[in-house]
Short mmCIF file of C-alpha atoms in Angstrom, two decimals:
data_model
loop_
_atom_site.label_atom_id
_atom_site.label_comp_id
_atom_site.label_asym_id
_atom_site.label_seq_id
_atom_site.Cartn_x
_atom_site.Cartn_y
_atom_site.Cartn_z
CA MET D 4 -17.35 -2.26 6.44
CA TYR D 5 -13.65 -1.81 7.21
CA TYR D 6 -11.91 -5.10 8.01
CA ASN D 7 -8.20 -4.11 7.83
CA GLU D 8 -6.37 -7.36 8.64
CA VAL D 9 -9.34 -9.26 10.09
CA PRO D 10 -10.74 -11.18 7.08
CA PHE D 11 -7.60 -13.20 6.75
CA SER D 12 -7.38 -14.18 10.39
CA MET D 13 -10.84 -15.81 10.45
CA THR D 14 -12.60 -18.31 8.23
CA THR D 15 -15.43 -17.29 5.94
CA ILE D 16 -17.90 -19.27 8.05
CA GLU D 17 -16.71 -17.38 11.14
CA LEU D 18 -17.18 -14.10 9.30
CA ILE D 19 -20.74 -14.99 8.33
CA ASP D 20 -21.46 -16.04 11.92
CA LYS D 21 -20.15 -12.66 13.10
CA LEU D 22 -22.42 -10.89 10.60
CA ILE D 23 -25.40 -12.93 11.81
CA GLU D 24 -24.47 -11.97 15.37
CA ILE D 25 -24.31 -8.29 14.40
CA THR D 26 -27.68 -8.63 12.65
CA THR D 27 -29.17 -10.03 15.85
CA LYS D 28 -27.54 -7.68 18.35
CA ARG D 29 -27.24 -4.46 16.37
CA PRO D 30 -29.77 -4.46 13.51
CA GLU D 31 -29.52 -0.65 13.29
CA VAL D 32 -26.00 -1.07 11.89
CA LEU D 33 -27.45 -2.72 8.79
CA SER D 34 -28.95 0.48 7.38
CA GLY D 35 -26.39 1.76 4.94
CA PHE D 36 -24.13 -1.23 5.61
CA ASP D 37 -21.48 -1.84 2.93
CA TRP D 38 -21.45 -5.54 2.01
CA GLN D 39 -18.64 -5.27 -0.54
CA ASP D 40 -15.80 -6.64 1.61
CA ALA D 41 -17.91 -9.57 2.85
CA GLN D 42 -18.91 -10.41 -0.73
CA LEU D 43 -15.30 -10.23 -1.91
CA MET D 44 -14.17 -12.54 0.87
CA ILE D 45 -16.87 -15.12 0.09
CA GLU D 46 -16.18 -14.94 -3.65
CA LEU D 47 -12.49 -15.37 -2.91
CA GLU D 48 -13.36 -18.52 -0.94
CA ILE D 49 -15.11 -19.84 -4.06
CA ASP D 50 -12.39 -18.61 -6.39
CA ASN D 51 -9.81 -20.57 -4.40
CA ARG D 52 -11.69 -23.71 -5.49
CA LYS D 53 -12.46 -22.58 -9.06
CA SER D 54 -10.28 -25.26 -10.60
CA LEU D 55 -12.35 -27.95 -8.84
CA TYR D 56 -15.60 -26.98 -10.61
CA PRO D 57 -16.92 -27.25 -14.17
CA GLU D 58 -17.23 -23.73 -15.54
CA SER D 59 -21.04 -23.76 -15.62
CA GLN D 60 -21.32 -24.97 -12.02
CA TYR D 61 -18.82 -22.33 -10.86
CA SER D 62 -20.81 -19.61 -12.65
CA ASN D 63 -24.08 -20.76 -11.08
CA LEU D 64 -22.54 -20.73 -7.63
CA ILE D 65 -21.19 -17.21 -8.09
CA ASP D 66 -24.56 -16.03 -9.44
CA SER D 67 -26.34 -17.48 -6.37
CA ILE D 68 -23.99 -15.65 -4.04
CA ARG D 69 -24.41 -12.34 -5.90
CA ASP D 70 -28.18 -12.74 -5.83
CA GLN D 71 -28.07 -12.98 -2.03
CA PHE D 72 -25.85 -9.91 -1.76
CA ASN D 73 -28.18 -7.95 -4.02
CA ILE D 74 -30.95 -8.72 -1.54
CA LEU D 75 -28.69 -7.68 1.36
CA ARG D 76 -27.87 -4.39 -0.34
CA SER D 77 -31.55 -3.80 -1.01
CA GLU D 78 -32.32 -4.31 2.68
CA SER D 79 -29.46 -2.03 3.79
CA ALA D 80 -30.72 0.71 1.48
CA LYS D 81 -33.96 0.90 3.52
CA SER D 82 -34.22 3.26 6.48
CA VAL D 83 -35.34 0.26 8.53
CA CYS D 84 -34.29 -3.07 7.12
CA ASN D 85 -35.91 -6.43 7.69
CA LYS D 86 -33.38 -8.24 9.86
CA ASP D 87 -35.15 -11.57 9.22
CA ASN D 88 -34.50 -11.22 5.48
CA VAL D 89 -30.88 -10.36 6.21
CA SER D 90 -30.50 -13.37 8.49
CA SER D 91 -32.09 -15.66 5.91
CA CYS D 92 -29.61 -14.49 3.23
CA LEU D 93 -26.66 -14.95 5.55
CA ILE D 94 -27.82 -18.43 6.59
CA LEU D 95 -28.20 -19.38 2.92
CA LEU D 96 -24.72 -18.04 2.19
CA LYS D 97 -23.36 -20.05 5.11
CA GLY D 98 -25.01 -23.16 3.68
CA LEU D 99 -23.45 -22.53 0.26
CA ILE D 100 -20.01 -22.12 1.79
CA SER D 101 -20.50 -25.18 4.00
CA SER D 102 -21.29 -27.31 0.93
CA LEU D 103 -17.96 -26.55 -0.71
CA PRO D 104 -15.41 -29.35 -1.13
CA ASP D 105 -13.48 -30.27 2.01
CA LEU D 106 -11.81 -27.05 3.10
CA ASP D 107 -8.65 -28.60 4.51
CA PHE D 108 -7.99 -30.76 1.46
CA ALA D 109 -8.91 -28.13 -1.11
CA THR D 110 -7.09 -25.37 0.69
CA SER D 111 -3.93 -27.39 1.20
CA PHE D 112 -3.92 -28.61 -2.38
CA LEU D 113 -4.56 -25.21 -3.94
CA GLN D 114 -2.24 -23.32 -1.61
CA ASN D 115 0.62 -25.72 -2.36
CA ALA D 116 -0.01 -25.20 -6.06
CA ALA D 117 -0.14 -21.43 -5.57
CA PHE D 118 3.09 -21.53 -3.54
CA GLU D 119 4.95 -23.36 -6.31
CA HIS D 120 3.46 -21.06 -8.96
CA GLU D 121 4.54 -17.89 -7.17
CA LYS D 122 7.97 -19.36 -6.48
CA LEU D 123 8.40 -20.14 -10.17
CA ILE D 124 7.47 -16.56 -11.09
CA HIS D 125 9.94 -15.23 -8.50
CA PHE D 126 12.80 -17.38 -9.81
CA THR D 127 12.00 -16.95 -13.51
CA ASP D 128 11.44 -13.19 -13.44
CA ASN D 129 13.97 -12.49 -10.66
CA THR D 130 11.36 -10.50 -8.78
CA ALA D 131 12.11 -8.40 -5.74
CA ILE D 132 10.47 -9.73 -2.57
CA VAL D 133 8.36 -7.35 -0.48
CA LEU D 134 7.39 -8.90 2.84
CA GLY D 135 5.74 -7.69 6.00
CA ASP D 136 2.33 -6.50 7.19
CA SER D 137 -0.65 -5.44 5.07
CA HIS D 138 1.20 -2.38 3.73
CA VAL D 139 3.01 -4.70 1.29
CA ASN D 140 -0.25 -4.68 -0.67
CA PHE D 141 0.60 -1.19 -1.98
CA PHE D 142 3.56 -2.54 -3.95
CA SER D 143 1.22 -4.90 -5.83
CA GLY D 144 -0.87 -2.05 -7.25
CA ASN D 145 -4.12 -3.22 -5.66
CA ASN D 146 -6.09 -0.38 -4.06
CA LYS D 147 -7.95 -2.74 -1.74
CA LEU D 148 -6.25 -5.38 0.35
CA THR D 149 -5.97 -8.35 -1.99
CA PHE D 150 -4.44 -11.48 -0.48
CA LYS D 151 -4.19 -14.99 -1.85
CA ALA D 152 -3.13 -17.69 0.60
CA ILE D 153 -0.11 -19.79 -0.37
CA GLY D 154 0.15 -21.77 2.88
CA ASP D 155 1.45 -21.53 6.45
CA GLY D 156 -0.24 -18.19 7.16
CA ILE D 157 1.48 -16.53 4.19
CA ASN D 158 -0.43 -14.62 1.52
CA VAL D 159 0.68 -13.25 -1.82
CA CYS D 160 -0.74 -9.96 -3.14
CA PRO D 161 -1.36 -10.60 -6.86
CA ASN D 162 0.83 -8.13 -8.72
CA ILE D 163 -1.10 -5.97 -11.22
CA THR D 164 1.79 -3.58 -11.93
CA ASN D 165 4.65 -3.73 -14.41
CA TYR D 166 7.13 -3.86 -11.56
CA LYS D 167 8.80 -7.19 -10.88
CA PHE D 168 7.60 -7.61 -7.28
CA THR D 169 6.48 -10.61 -5.27
CA CYS D 170 4.50 -9.18 -2.36
CA LEU D 171 4.19 -11.49 0.65
CA HIS D 172 1.81 -10.63 3.49
CA LEU D 173 2.74 -12.44 6.70
CA GLY D 174 -0.04 -11.03 8.92
CA PRO D 175 -0.49 -7.97 11.15
CA CYS D 176 3.06 -8.38 12.44
CA LEU D 177 4.99 -5.98 14.67
CA ALA D 178 8.49 -4.70 14.07
CA TYR D 179 9.04 -5.13 17.81
CA ASN D 180 8.45 -8.90 17.56
CA CYS D 181 10.07 -9.50 14.17
CA ILE D 182 13.04 -11.32 15.72
CA ASN D 183 10.90 -13.29 18.21
CA GLU D 184 10.44 -16.95 17.27
CA ASN D 185 7.32 -17.19 19.45
CA SER D 186 5.49 -14.06 18.34
CA LYS D 187 1.71 -14.11 17.86
CA TYR D 188 1.82 -14.11 14.04
CA ALA D 189 5.07 -16.11 13.75
CA PHE D 190 6.72 -13.51 11.48
CA TYR D 191 10.27 -14.72 12.18
CA LYS D 192 9.39 -18.37 11.59
CA LYS D 193 7.60 -17.51 8.35
CA VAL D 194 10.57 -15.53 7.08
CA ASN D 195 12.98 -18.35 7.88
CA PHE D 196 10.70 -20.76 6.06
CA LEU D 197 10.57 -18.48 3.02
CA CYS D 198 14.33 -17.97 3.01
CA ASP D 199 14.85 -21.74 3.01
CA ASN D 200 12.05 -22.74 0.65
CA PHE D 201 10.91 -19.84 -1.52
CA ILE D 202 13.25 -16.84 -1.88
CA LYS D 203 16.00 -16.97 -4.45
CA PRO D 204 19.54 -16.67 -3.01
CA GLY D 205 20.80 -13.09 -3.24
CA ALA D 206 17.35 -11.69 -3.99
CA LYS D 207 16.29 -8.16 -3.19
CA ILE D 208 14.06 -8.16 -0.09
CA CYS D 209 12.17 -5.08 1.06
CA VAL D 210 10.78 -5.37 4.59
CA CYS D 211 7.67 -3.41 5.48
CA LEU D 212 6.89 -3.20 9.22
CA GLY D 213 6.33 -0.60 11.94
CA GLU D 214 3.07 1.20 11.14
CA ILE D 215 1.05 -1.04 13.46
CA ASP D 216 3.65 -0.62 16.23
CA ILE D 217 3.30 3.14 16.08
CA ARG D 218 -0.46 3.21 15.52
CA ALA D 219 -1.43 0.86 18.32
CA HIS D 220 1.47 0.17 20.68
CA VAL D 221 3.98 3.01 21.15
CA PHE D 222 1.74 5.33 23.15
CA MET D 223 0.04 2.47 24.96
CA GLU D 224 3.45 1.18 26.09
CA LYS D 225 4.54 4.71 26.97
CA ASP D 226 1.72 4.88 29.52
CA LEU D 227 2.10 1.30 30.74
CA GLN D 228 5.84 1.50 31.18
CA LYS D 229 5.88 5.17 32.20
CA ARG D 230 8.73 5.84 29.81
CA PRO D 231 9.18 8.40 27.01
CA TRP D 232 7.68 7.30 23.72
CA GLU D 233 11.10 7.86 22.14
CA ASP D 234 12.47 5.04 24.30
CA ILE D 235 9.68 2.74 23.15
CA CYS D 236 10.51 3.56 19.52
CA ASP D 237 14.21 2.97 20.15
CA ASN D 238 13.47 -0.51 21.52
CA ILE D 239 11.37 -1.38 18.46
CA ILE D 240 14.08 -0.09 16.12
CA ALA D 241 16.75 -2.14 17.92
CA ASN D 242 14.78 -5.35 17.35
CA TYR D 243 13.94 -4.39 13.80
CA MET D 244 17.61 -3.73 12.99
CA ASP D 245 18.65 -7.07 14.47
CA PHE D 246 16.28 -8.72 12.05
CA LEU D 247 17.33 -6.65 9.02
CA CYS D 248 21.01 -7.29 9.73
CA GLU D 249 20.40 -11.02 10.10
CA LEU D 250 18.59 -11.03 6.75
CA LYS D 251 21.53 -9.18 5.19
CA SER D 252 24.00 -11.66 6.69
CA ARG D 253 22.21 -14.42 4.74
CA GLY D 254 23.31 -12.82 1.48
CA PHE D 255 20.12 -10.98 0.54
CA ARG D 256 20.06 -7.40 -0.73
CA VAL D 257 18.00 -5.83 2.03
CA TYR D 258 15.78 -2.75 1.76
CA CYS D 259 13.53 -1.20 4.39
CA TRP D 260 10.26 0.64 3.65
CA GLY D 261 9.57 3.12 6.45
CA PRO D 262 6.15 3.29 8.14
CA ILE D 263 3.69 5.62 6.38
CA ALA D 264 1.76 8.47 8.01
CA SER D 265 -0.95 7.50 10.45
CA MET D 266 -4.68 7.39 9.78
CA PRO D 267 -6.52 10.65 10.60
CA ASP D 268 -8.31 11.18 13.88
CA ASN D 269 -12.02 10.47 14.30
CA THR D 270 -12.75 8.96 10.91
CA SER D 271 -15.93 6.94 10.49
CA GLU D 272 -13.70 3.95 9.70
CA GLU D 273 -11.83 4.28 12.99
CA GLU D 274 -15.02 4.73 15.00
CA GLU D 275 -16.52 1.61 13.45
CA LEU D 276 -13.39 -0.34 14.35
CA LYS D 277 -13.60 0.83 17.96
CA ALA D 278 -17.24 -0.21 18.18
CA LEU D 279 -16.48 -3.63 16.76
CA ALA D 280 -13.44 -4.06 19.03
CA ALA D 281 -15.60 -3.26 22.06
CA GLU D 282 -17.83 -6.20 21.11
CA GLY D 283 -14.92 -8.54 20.46
CA LEU D 284 -15.47 -8.44 16.70
CA PHE D 285 -12.14 -6.78 15.87
CA ASP D 286 -8.62 -7.14 17.26
CA GLN D 287 -8.18 -4.54 20.04
CA GLU D 288 -4.43 -4.63 19.44
CA LEU D 289 -4.92 -2.89 16.09
CA ILE D 290 -6.86 0.11 17.44
CA SER D 291 -5.12 3.51 17.31
CA VAL D 292 -3.67 4.94 20.53
CA GLY D 293 -2.60 8.58 20.71
CA SER D 294 -3.63 11.43 18.45
CA GLU D 295 -2.89 11.64 14.73
CA ALA D 296 -0.28 14.35 15.33
CA GLU D 297 1.35 12.36 18.13
CA ARG D 298 1.53 9.21 16.02
CA ASN D 299 2.95 11.10 13.06
CA THR D 300 5.51 12.80 15.28
CA ALA D 301 6.53 9.37 16.51
CA THR D 302 6.62 8.08 12.92
CA ALA D 303 8.91 10.94 11.89
CA TYR D 304 11.25 10.11 14.78
CA PHE D 305 11.04 6.37 14.04
CA ASN D 306 11.86 6.83 10.35
CA GLN D 307 14.75 9.19 11.04
CA LYS D 308 16.35 6.85 13.57
CA LEU D 309 15.66 3.78 11.43
CA SER D 310 17.19 5.52 8.41
CA GLU D 311 20.33 6.33 10.38
CA GLU D 312 20.67 2.75 11.64
CA CYS D 313 20.10 1.33 8.15
CA ALA D 314 22.83 3.62 6.76
CA LYS D 315 25.29 2.40 9.40
CA ASN D 316 24.63 -1.18 8.30
CA SER D 317 24.55 -0.62 4.51
CA ILE D 318 20.83 -1.35 4.32
CA THR D 319 18.82 0.82 1.93
CA PHE D 320 16.06 2.79 3.64
CA MET D 321 13.13 4.14 1.61
CA SER D 322 10.18 6.23 2.77
CA ILE D 323 7.27 8.28 1.46
CA PHE D 324 6.35 9.58 4.92
CA ASN D 325 7.72 13.14 4.61
CA GLN D 326 5.53 13.78 1.58
CA MET D 327 2.42 12.68 3.48
CA VAL D 328 2.38 15.14 6.40
CA ASP D 329 2.14 18.90 6.84
CA ALA D 330 3.91 21.17 9.34
CA ASN D 331 1.33 20.26 12.01
CA MET D 332 1.93 16.56 11.52
CA LYS D 333 -1.46 16.02 9.93
CA THR D 334 -1.81 13.33 7.28
CA ASP D 335 -2.63 14.28 3.68
CA VAL D 336 -5.61 12.00 3.10
CA SER D 337 -5.13 12.14 -0.69
CA PHE D 338 -2.33 9.62 -0.16
CA LEU D 339 -4.67 7.14 1.54
CA ALA D 340 -6.99 4.46 0.23
CA ASP D 341 -10.66 4.35 1.17
CA ASP D 342 -9.86 2.58 4.44
CA LYS D 343 -7.84 5.65 5.55
CA CYS D 344 -5.04 3.37 6.70
CA HIS D 345 -3.18 2.12 3.63
CA LEU D 346 -1.69 3.95 0.66
CA ASN D 347 -3.83 4.72 -2.35
CA SER D 348 -2.65 2.73 -5.37
CA GLU D 349 -2.49 5.93 -7.43
CA ILE D 350 0.41 7.06 -5.23
CA ILE D 351 2.54 4.29 -6.72
CA LYS D 352 3.91 6.79 -9.25
CA VAL D 353 5.22 8.90 -6.38
CA ALA D 354 6.76 5.83 -4.78
CA GLU D 355 8.26 4.80 -8.12
CA LYS D 356 10.59 7.80 -8.03
CA ILE D 357 11.78 6.72 -4.58
CA TRP D 358 12.32 3.14 -5.73
CA ILE D 359 14.27 4.27 -8.78
CA THR D 360 16.42 6.64 -6.71
CA HIS D 361 17.37 3.79 -4.39
CA GLU D 362 17.78 1.25 -7.21
CA PHE D 363 15.03 -0.97 -5.92
CA ILE D 364 13.59 -1.14 -9.44
#
């Protein structure tokens, strides 16, 4: 199952309830269903409380969860699965999660500890900050989206590379709203909080936004506003530049990572998202609008204009986009991870050359 940004905008209990709902309403979906992401999310919920358990008790809890997911995989492997067995497993998993120590207390305690730990690493190792939407995950070296909450809707992507990066995921934020104090995912407020309480003065900060704007909003707004898509891009870039310049004025060394090429048309992942969105199980605002070639054409325009504006303001612009598309503006899928939306971690060696060229590393 492809979750994109969803797992980290709902609780684990809510996720299990959604899976129970899917089991009830659309049992046919369960044949061949991939339970990996759901299992990872539940195990992450347990892992966030690991320090609260004796080692043996923690191991037993993890084993119980894995036993249930083995049953779920066994059911999904059948041509016609037993939805009652699936429901029973999910209800048991919900009970296990519900029995965990008080979520608010444990979460607050552990997130505060994680916040201070990551801040110490940042200050001690003088790491470069990468902040933005889920595409920051690429810089951490994780092939799948891997987020650890550190409080106030901010996640860190645990760094498994040798690069000195601190990757901060602030939600599925839009470049258009990055300067808006009242935006849906509070990007601007989160950045101000981080600048005041987390980020070292004078640090390198690479901002990573814009892919969601182009994927889901540019061509929708083009039709709604009856304006050229270039105008829509220009408006987004204007807001984005206001934010980048403000960040630079605070004494940080600011870099900008351009939006990557768009996900291909008509993938099974995209079709599943559309089906889930139609049932209210996925955020409609993240669904692709426009064709792959149209979105990539807009991305090429966006990156070119953004690069020019960054140069005018002595902000370093970096991008891998041109290496990802062919002459017909089709995306080279070898660059993409399994979700067909984010960069494959193996591409980090290609990005490394860009980062070195621009003295980001």
